[in-house]
Amino acid sequence: MFTPTIAPRRRKKATNLSVDDKLLEQAKRLKLNLSQVFEAGLTEAIRQRQGEEWLKKNRAALDAYNEHVEKHGVFSDGLRSF
């Protein structure tokens, strides 16, 4: 059974943001926690950008591996029974 652990609190830093006034009105009407929404969106944006950077950095190695597999197959081709 999975028992969630309590994550340690991280330090937060106050910041100023500019937000479209209509979006802010809607968020307030829906009682959204702007800090949580911002952090979730920023976390996703960072994850996505890091993935793009990793892919760009490793593109040559991935292409070389894929070319090798096309020419020679994978190491387990003779071992698989399915």
PDB file of C-alpha atoms in Angstrom:
ATOM      1  CA  MET A   1       0.000   0.000   0.000  1.00  0.00           C
ATOM      2  CA  PHE A   2       1.314   3.436  -0.910  1.00  0.00           C
ATOM      3  CA  THR A   3       1.600   5.880   1.953  1.00  0.00           C
ATOM      4  CA  PRO A   4       2.214   9.447   0.841  1.00  0.00           C
ATOM      5  CA  THR A   5       4.870  11.312   2.737  1.00  0.00           C
ATOM      6  CA  ILE A   6       4.700  14.933   3.664  1.00  0.00           C
ATOM      7  CA  ALA A   7       7.016  16.947   1.471  1.00  0.00           C
ATOM      8  CA  PRO A   8       9.186  19.528   3.205  1.00  0.00           C
ATOM      9  CA  ARG A   9       8.025  23.085   2.766  1.00  0.00           C
ATOM     10  CA  ARG A  10       9.999  25.082   0.272  1.00  0.00           C
ATOM     11  CA  ARG A  11      10.842  28.691   0.743  1.00  0.00           C
ATOM     12  CA  LYS A  12       8.656  30.981  -1.278  1.00  0.00           C
ATOM     13  CA  LYS A  13       9.571  34.344  -2.670  1.00  0.00           C
ATOM     14  CA  ALA A  14       7.115  37.133  -3.327  1.00  0.00           C
ATOM     15  CA  THR A  15       7.073  38.407  -6.884  1.00  0.00           C
ATOM     16  CA  ASN A  16       5.071  40.765  -9.038  1.00  0.00           C
ATOM     17  CA  LEU A  17       3.336  39.558 -12.183  1.00  0.00           C
ATOM     18  CA  SER A  18       1.261  41.246 -14.810  1.00  0.00           C
ATOM     19  CA  VAL A  19      -1.937  39.398 -15.613  1.00  0.00           C
ATOM     20  CA  ASP A  20      -4.683  40.071 -18.119  1.00  0.00           C
ATOM     21  CA  ASP A  21      -7.473  41.715 -16.134  1.00  0.00           C
ATOM     22  CA  LYS A  22     -10.201  39.449 -17.563  1.00  0.00           C
ATOM     23  CA  LEU A  23      -8.245  36.344 -16.592  1.00  0.00           C
ATOM     24  CA  LEU A  24      -7.710  37.716 -13.106  1.00  0.00           C
ATOM     25  CA  GLU A  25     -11.434  38.405 -12.711  1.00  0.00           C
ATOM     26  CA  GLN A  26     -12.295  34.868 -13.809  1.00  0.00           C
ATOM     27  CA  ALA A  27      -9.699  33.357 -11.488  1.00  0.00           C
ATOM     28  CA  LYS A  28     -11.058  35.318  -8.538  1.00  0.00           C
ATOM     29  CA  ARG A  29     -14.623  34.355  -9.406  1.00  0.00           C
ATOM     30  CA  LEU A  30     -13.578  30.695  -9.524  1.00  0.00           C
ATOM     31  CA  LYS A  31     -11.627  31.106  -6.276  1.00  0.00           C
ATOM     32  CA  LEU A  32      -8.409  29.821  -7.823  1.00  0.00           C
ATOM     33  CA  ASN A  33      -5.246  30.048  -5.784  1.00  0.00           C
ATOM     34  CA  LEU A  34      -3.056  32.105  -8.115  1.00  0.00           C
ATOM     35  CA  SER A  35       0.181  31.000  -6.466  1.00  0.00           C
ATOM     36  CA  GLN A  36      -0.686  27.319  -6.943  1.00  0.00           C
ATOM     37  CA  VAL A  37      -1.838  27.860 -10.528  1.00  0.00           C
ATOM     38  CA  PHE A  38       1.307  29.813 -11.345  1.00  0.00           C
ATOM     39  CA  GLU A  39       3.607  27.232  -9.748  1.00  0.00           C
ATOM     40  CA  ALA A  40       1.887  24.365 -11.552  1.00  0.00           C
ATOM     41  CA  GLY A  41       2.120  26.152 -14.892  1.00  0.00           C
ATOM     42  CA  LEU A  42       5.732  27.178 -14.308  1.00  0.00           C
ATOM     43  CA  THR A  43       6.666  23.643 -13.265  1.00  0.00           C
ATOM     44  CA  GLU A  44       5.160  22.274 -16.477  1.00  0.00           C
ATOM     45  CA  ALA A  45       6.845  24.948 -18.630  1.00  0.00           C
ATOM     46  CA  ILE A  46      10.219  24.173 -17.040  1.00  0.00           C
ATOM     47  CA  ARG A  47       9.743  20.416 -17.514  1.00  0.00           C
ATOM     48  CA  GLN A  48       8.823  20.914 -21.146  1.00  0.00           C
ATOM     49  CA  ARG A  49      11.736  23.271 -21.870  1.00  0.00           C
ATOM     50  CA  GLN A  50      14.215  20.968 -20.147  1.00  0.00           C
ATOM     51  CA  GLY A  51      12.916  18.094 -22.266  1.00  0.00           C
ATOM     52  CA  GLU A  52      13.374  20.135 -25.430  1.00  0.00           C
ATOM     53  CA  GLU A  53      16.906  21.098 -24.384  1.00  0.00           C
ATOM     54  CA  TRP A  54      17.774  17.480 -23.548  1.00  0.00           C
ATOM     55  CA  LEU A  55      16.471  16.317 -26.908  1.00  0.00           C
ATOM     56  CA  LYS A  56      18.423  19.034 -28.742  1.00  0.00           C
ATOM     57  CA  LYS A  57      21.611  18.201 -26.803  1.00  0.00           C
ATOM     58  CA  ASN A  58      21.265  14.469 -27.447  1.00  0.00           C
ATOM     59  CA  ARG A  59      19.835  14.544 -30.998  1.00  0.00           C
ATOM     60  CA  ALA A  60      23.097  13.393 -32.651  1.00  0.00           C
ATOM     61  CA  ALA A  61      23.450  10.407 -30.300  1.00  0.00           C
ATOM     62  CA  LEU A  62      19.795   9.429 -30.757  1.00  0.00           C
ATOM     63  CA  ASP A  63      20.103   9.646 -34.540  1.00  0.00           C
ATOM     64  CA  ALA A  64      23.308   7.572 -34.486  1.00  0.00           C
ATOM     65  CA  TYR A  65      21.655   4.918 -32.294  1.00  0.00           C
ATOM     66  CA  ASN A  66      18.565   4.762 -34.513  1.00  0.00           C
ATOM     67  CA  GLU A  67      20.760   4.397 -37.602  1.00  0.00           C
ATOM     68  CA  HIS A  68      22.704   1.590 -35.896  1.00  0.00           C
ATOM     69  CA  VAL A  69      19.475  -0.217 -35.009  1.00  0.00           C
ATOM     70  CA  GLU A  70      18.201   0.113 -38.579  1.00  0.00           C
ATOM     71  CA  LYS A  71      21.418  -1.424 -39.956  1.00  0.00           C
ATOM     72  CA  HIS A  72      22.152  -4.045 -37.282  1.00  0.00           C
ATOM     73  CA  GLY A  73      18.977  -4.517 -35.246  1.00  0.00           C
ATOM     74  CA  VAL A  74      18.956  -4.587 -31.464  1.00  0.00           C
ATOM     75  CA  PHE A  75      21.129  -6.862 -29.329  1.00  0.00           C
ATOM     76  CA  SER A  76      18.205  -9.053 -28.279  1.00  0.00           C
ATOM     77  CA  ASP A  77      16.869  -9.838 -31.751  1.00  0.00           C
ATOM     78  CA  GLY A  78      18.179 -13.437 -31.559  1.00  0.00           C
ATOM     79  CA  LEU A  79      17.124 -13.917 -27.947  1.00  0.00           C
ATOM     80  CA  ARG A  80      13.472 -12.956 -27.962  1.00  0.00           C
ATOM     81  CA  SER A  81      10.836 -15.669 -28.109  1.00  0.00           C
ATOM     82  CA  PHE A  82       7.939 -13.372 -28.996  1.00  0.00           C
TER      83      PHE A  82
END
